[in-house]
GROMACS .gro file of C-alpha atoms in nm:
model
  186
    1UNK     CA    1   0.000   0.000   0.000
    2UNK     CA    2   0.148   0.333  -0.118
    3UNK     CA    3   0.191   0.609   0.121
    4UNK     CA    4  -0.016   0.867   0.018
    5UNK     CA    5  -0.054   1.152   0.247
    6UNK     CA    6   0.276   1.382   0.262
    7UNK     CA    7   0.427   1.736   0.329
    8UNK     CA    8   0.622   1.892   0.048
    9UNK     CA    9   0.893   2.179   0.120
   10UNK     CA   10   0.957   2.460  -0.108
   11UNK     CA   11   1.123   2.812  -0.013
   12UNK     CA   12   1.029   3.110  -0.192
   13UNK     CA   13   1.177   3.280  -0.426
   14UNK     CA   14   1.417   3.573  -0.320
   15UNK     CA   15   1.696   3.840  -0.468
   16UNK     CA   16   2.026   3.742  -0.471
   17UNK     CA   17   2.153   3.965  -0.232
   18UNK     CA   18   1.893   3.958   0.003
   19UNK     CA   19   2.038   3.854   0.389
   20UNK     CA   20   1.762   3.747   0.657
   21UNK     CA   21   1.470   3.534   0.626
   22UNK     CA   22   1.360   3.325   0.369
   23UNK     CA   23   0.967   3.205   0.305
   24UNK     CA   24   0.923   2.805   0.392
   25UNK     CA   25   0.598   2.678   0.215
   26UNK     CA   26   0.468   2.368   0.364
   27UNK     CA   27   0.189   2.190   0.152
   28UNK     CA   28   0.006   1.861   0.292
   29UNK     CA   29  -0.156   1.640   0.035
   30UNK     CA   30  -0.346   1.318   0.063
   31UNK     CA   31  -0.264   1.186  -0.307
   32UNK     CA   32  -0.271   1.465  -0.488
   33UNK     CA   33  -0.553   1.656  -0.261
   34UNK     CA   34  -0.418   1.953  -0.160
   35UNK     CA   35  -0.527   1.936   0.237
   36UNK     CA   36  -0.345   2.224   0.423
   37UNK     CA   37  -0.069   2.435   0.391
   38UNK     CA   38   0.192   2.527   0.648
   39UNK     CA   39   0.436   2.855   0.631
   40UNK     CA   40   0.747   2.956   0.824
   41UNK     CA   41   1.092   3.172   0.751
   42UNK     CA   42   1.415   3.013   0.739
   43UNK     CA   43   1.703   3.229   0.742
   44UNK     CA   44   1.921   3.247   0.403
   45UNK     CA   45   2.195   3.038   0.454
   46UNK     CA   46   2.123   2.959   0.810
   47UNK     CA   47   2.076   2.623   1.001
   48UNK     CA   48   1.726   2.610   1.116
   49UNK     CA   49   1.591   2.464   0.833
   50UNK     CA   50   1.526   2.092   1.024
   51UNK     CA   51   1.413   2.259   1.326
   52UNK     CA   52   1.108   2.459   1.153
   53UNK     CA   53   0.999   2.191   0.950
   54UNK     CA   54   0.974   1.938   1.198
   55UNK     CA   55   0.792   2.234   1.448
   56UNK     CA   56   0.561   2.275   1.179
   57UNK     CA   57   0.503   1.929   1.122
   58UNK     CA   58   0.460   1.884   1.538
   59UNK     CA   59   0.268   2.180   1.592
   60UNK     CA   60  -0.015   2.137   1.314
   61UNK     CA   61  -0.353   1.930   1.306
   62UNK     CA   62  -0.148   1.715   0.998
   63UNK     CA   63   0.111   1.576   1.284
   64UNK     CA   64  -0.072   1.271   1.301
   65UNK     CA   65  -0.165   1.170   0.902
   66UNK     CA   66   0.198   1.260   0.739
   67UNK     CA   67   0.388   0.952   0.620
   68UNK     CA   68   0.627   1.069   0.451
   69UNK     CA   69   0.805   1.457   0.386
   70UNK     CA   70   0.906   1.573   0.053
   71UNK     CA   71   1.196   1.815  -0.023
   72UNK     CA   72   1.304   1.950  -0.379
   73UNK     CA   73   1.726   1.918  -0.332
   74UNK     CA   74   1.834   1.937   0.055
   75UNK     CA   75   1.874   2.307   0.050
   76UNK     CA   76   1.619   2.569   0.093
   77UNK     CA   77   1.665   2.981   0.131
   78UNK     CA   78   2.046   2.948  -0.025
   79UNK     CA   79   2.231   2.691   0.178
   80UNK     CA   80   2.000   2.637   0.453
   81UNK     CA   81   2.090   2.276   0.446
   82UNK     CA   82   1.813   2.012   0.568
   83UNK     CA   83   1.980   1.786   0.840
   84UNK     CA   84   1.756   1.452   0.644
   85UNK     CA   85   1.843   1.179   0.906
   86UNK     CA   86   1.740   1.463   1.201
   87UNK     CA   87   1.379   1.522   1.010
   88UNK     CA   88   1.361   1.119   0.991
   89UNK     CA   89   1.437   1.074   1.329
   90UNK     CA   90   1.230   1.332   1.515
   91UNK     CA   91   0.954   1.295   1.270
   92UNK     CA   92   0.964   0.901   1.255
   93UNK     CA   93   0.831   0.874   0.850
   94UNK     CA   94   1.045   0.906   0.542
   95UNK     CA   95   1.250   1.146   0.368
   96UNK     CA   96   1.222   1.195   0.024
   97UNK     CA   97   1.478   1.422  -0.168
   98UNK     CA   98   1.391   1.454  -0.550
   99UNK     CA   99   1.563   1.662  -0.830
  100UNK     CA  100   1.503   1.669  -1.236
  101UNK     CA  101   1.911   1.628  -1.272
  102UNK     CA  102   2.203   1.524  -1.024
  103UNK     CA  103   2.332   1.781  -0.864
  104UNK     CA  104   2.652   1.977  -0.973
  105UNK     CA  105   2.811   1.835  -0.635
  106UNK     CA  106   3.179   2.000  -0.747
  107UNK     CA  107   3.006   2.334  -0.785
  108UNK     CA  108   2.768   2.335  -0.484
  109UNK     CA  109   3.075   2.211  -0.294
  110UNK     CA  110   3.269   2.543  -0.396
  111UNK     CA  111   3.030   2.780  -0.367
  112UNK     CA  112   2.935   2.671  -0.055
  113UNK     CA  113   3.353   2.644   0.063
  114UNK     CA  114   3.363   3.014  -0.086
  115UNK     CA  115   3.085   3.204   0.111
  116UNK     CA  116   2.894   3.036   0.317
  117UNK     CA  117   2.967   2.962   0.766
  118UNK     CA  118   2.986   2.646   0.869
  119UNK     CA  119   3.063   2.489   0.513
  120UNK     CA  120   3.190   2.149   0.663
  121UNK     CA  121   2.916   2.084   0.870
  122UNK     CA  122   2.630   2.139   0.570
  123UNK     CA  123   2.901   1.950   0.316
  124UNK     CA  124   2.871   1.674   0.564
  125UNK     CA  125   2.486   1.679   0.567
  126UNK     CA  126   2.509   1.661   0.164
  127UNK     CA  127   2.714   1.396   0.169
  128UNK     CA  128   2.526   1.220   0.406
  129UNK     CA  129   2.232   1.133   0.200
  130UNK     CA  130   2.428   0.915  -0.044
  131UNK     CA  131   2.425   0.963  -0.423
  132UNK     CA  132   2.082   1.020  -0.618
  133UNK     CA  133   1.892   0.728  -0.791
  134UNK     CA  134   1.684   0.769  -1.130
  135UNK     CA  135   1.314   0.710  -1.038
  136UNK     CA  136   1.017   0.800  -1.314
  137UNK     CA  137   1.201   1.022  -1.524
  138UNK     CA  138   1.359   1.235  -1.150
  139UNK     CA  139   1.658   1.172  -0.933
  140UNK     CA  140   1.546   1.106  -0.547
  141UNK     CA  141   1.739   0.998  -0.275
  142UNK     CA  142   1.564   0.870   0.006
  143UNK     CA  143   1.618   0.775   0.442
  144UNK     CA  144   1.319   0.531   0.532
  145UNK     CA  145   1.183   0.429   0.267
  146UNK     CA  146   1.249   0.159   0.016
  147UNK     CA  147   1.299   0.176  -0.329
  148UNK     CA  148   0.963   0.014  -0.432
  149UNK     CA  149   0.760   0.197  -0.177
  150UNK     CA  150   0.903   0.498  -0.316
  151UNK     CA  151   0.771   0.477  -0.673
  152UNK     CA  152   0.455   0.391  -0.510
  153UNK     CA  153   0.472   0.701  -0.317
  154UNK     CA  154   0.582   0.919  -0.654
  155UNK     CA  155   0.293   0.704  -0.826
  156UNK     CA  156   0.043   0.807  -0.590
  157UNK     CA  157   0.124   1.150  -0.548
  158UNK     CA  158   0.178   1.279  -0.908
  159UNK     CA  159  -0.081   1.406  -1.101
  160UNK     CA  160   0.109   1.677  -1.372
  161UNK     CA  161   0.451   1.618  -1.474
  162UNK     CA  162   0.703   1.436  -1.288
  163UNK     CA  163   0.729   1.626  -0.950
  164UNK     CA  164   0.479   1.475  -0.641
  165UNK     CA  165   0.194   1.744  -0.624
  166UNK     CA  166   0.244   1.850  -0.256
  167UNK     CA  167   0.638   1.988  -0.416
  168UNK     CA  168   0.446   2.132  -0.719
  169UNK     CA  169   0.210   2.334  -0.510
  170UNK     CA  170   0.447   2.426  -0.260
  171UNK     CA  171   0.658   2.617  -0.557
  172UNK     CA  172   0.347   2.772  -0.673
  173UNK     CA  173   0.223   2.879  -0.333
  174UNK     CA  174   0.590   3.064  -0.214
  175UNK     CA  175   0.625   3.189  -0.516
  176UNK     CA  176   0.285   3.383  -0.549
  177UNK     CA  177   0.285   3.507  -0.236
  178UNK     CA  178   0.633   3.636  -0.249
  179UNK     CA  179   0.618   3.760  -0.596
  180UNK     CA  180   0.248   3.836  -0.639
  181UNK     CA  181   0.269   3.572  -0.919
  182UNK     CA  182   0.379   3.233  -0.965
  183UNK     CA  183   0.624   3.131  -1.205
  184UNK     CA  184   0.842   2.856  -1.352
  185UNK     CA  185   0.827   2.487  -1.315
  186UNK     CA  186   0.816   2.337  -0.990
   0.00000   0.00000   0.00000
């Protein structure tokens, strides 16, 4: 049986130079129902990332009916790096990470190196979740869950294009009520 009802993760979008807080989108789905939607700030290349999404998670009437959480890449608001094993833990479903293409690990790994504080640690937490695996035309990589229960999950959550809908939305969402519009592909 495919786990259906999830949280997807999506930061909004925000200038380049901007320092300070970042939008965090939460959107809860069961399938591809859109069922709530959650909203923090991150800071822009902080380290709270894990700690507001699982306080969201804990802290909302969805606590009890997530199974799984969704992020697009590891990274929201710059290099605000998602600790993935921490969220797993605390949270006690699993983590999925997906991306249309593998990352550019030798340029995120200088540009993070070049300008960002505490570098190491958030390499670390990159390299931690192991190398991506093609799944349904995306890359995931994944703490929880098995391979087979994660193309159910993508299955069962998917309704336009290759992204699960609670990732889709959550793009849409930030970047709407940041922008006034939303734009580009999830």
């Amino acid at each position: 049986m495919a786990i259906t009802n999830v949280i997807g993760f999506d930061d909004a979008p925000f200038p380049k130079m901007h320092r300070g807080d970042v939008l965090l989108v939460g959107v809860v789905c069961a399938k591809t129902r859109l069922d709530g939607v959650l909203s923090s700030r991150v800071r822009r290349d902080g380290r709270n990332s894990t700690a507001r999404m699982i306080a969201l998670i804990e802290r909302s009437q969805f606590k009890d009916t997530i199974r799984a959480v969704l992020l697009q890449g590891i990274a929201v608001a710059g290099f605000n790096v998602v600790d993935v094993h921490e969220l797993h833990r605390q949270l006690r479903v699993p983590v999925v990470v997906v991306a249309r293409r593998v990352p550019d690990y030798d340029s995120i790994r200088r540009a993070l190196f070049a300008r960002v504080p505490g570098a190491k640690r958030k390499w670390s937490l990159i390299e931690s979740i192991g190398t991506p695996e093609p799944m349904r035309s995306i890359y995931v990589q994944r703490i929880g869950i098995s391979r087979s229960d994660t193309l159910d999950l993508l299955r069962a959550t998917t309704l336009h294009g290759n992204l699960p809908e609670a990732l889709r939305l959550a793009h849409l969402i930030a970047g709407g009520v940041t922008t006034g519009v939303s734009r580009g592909r999830a």
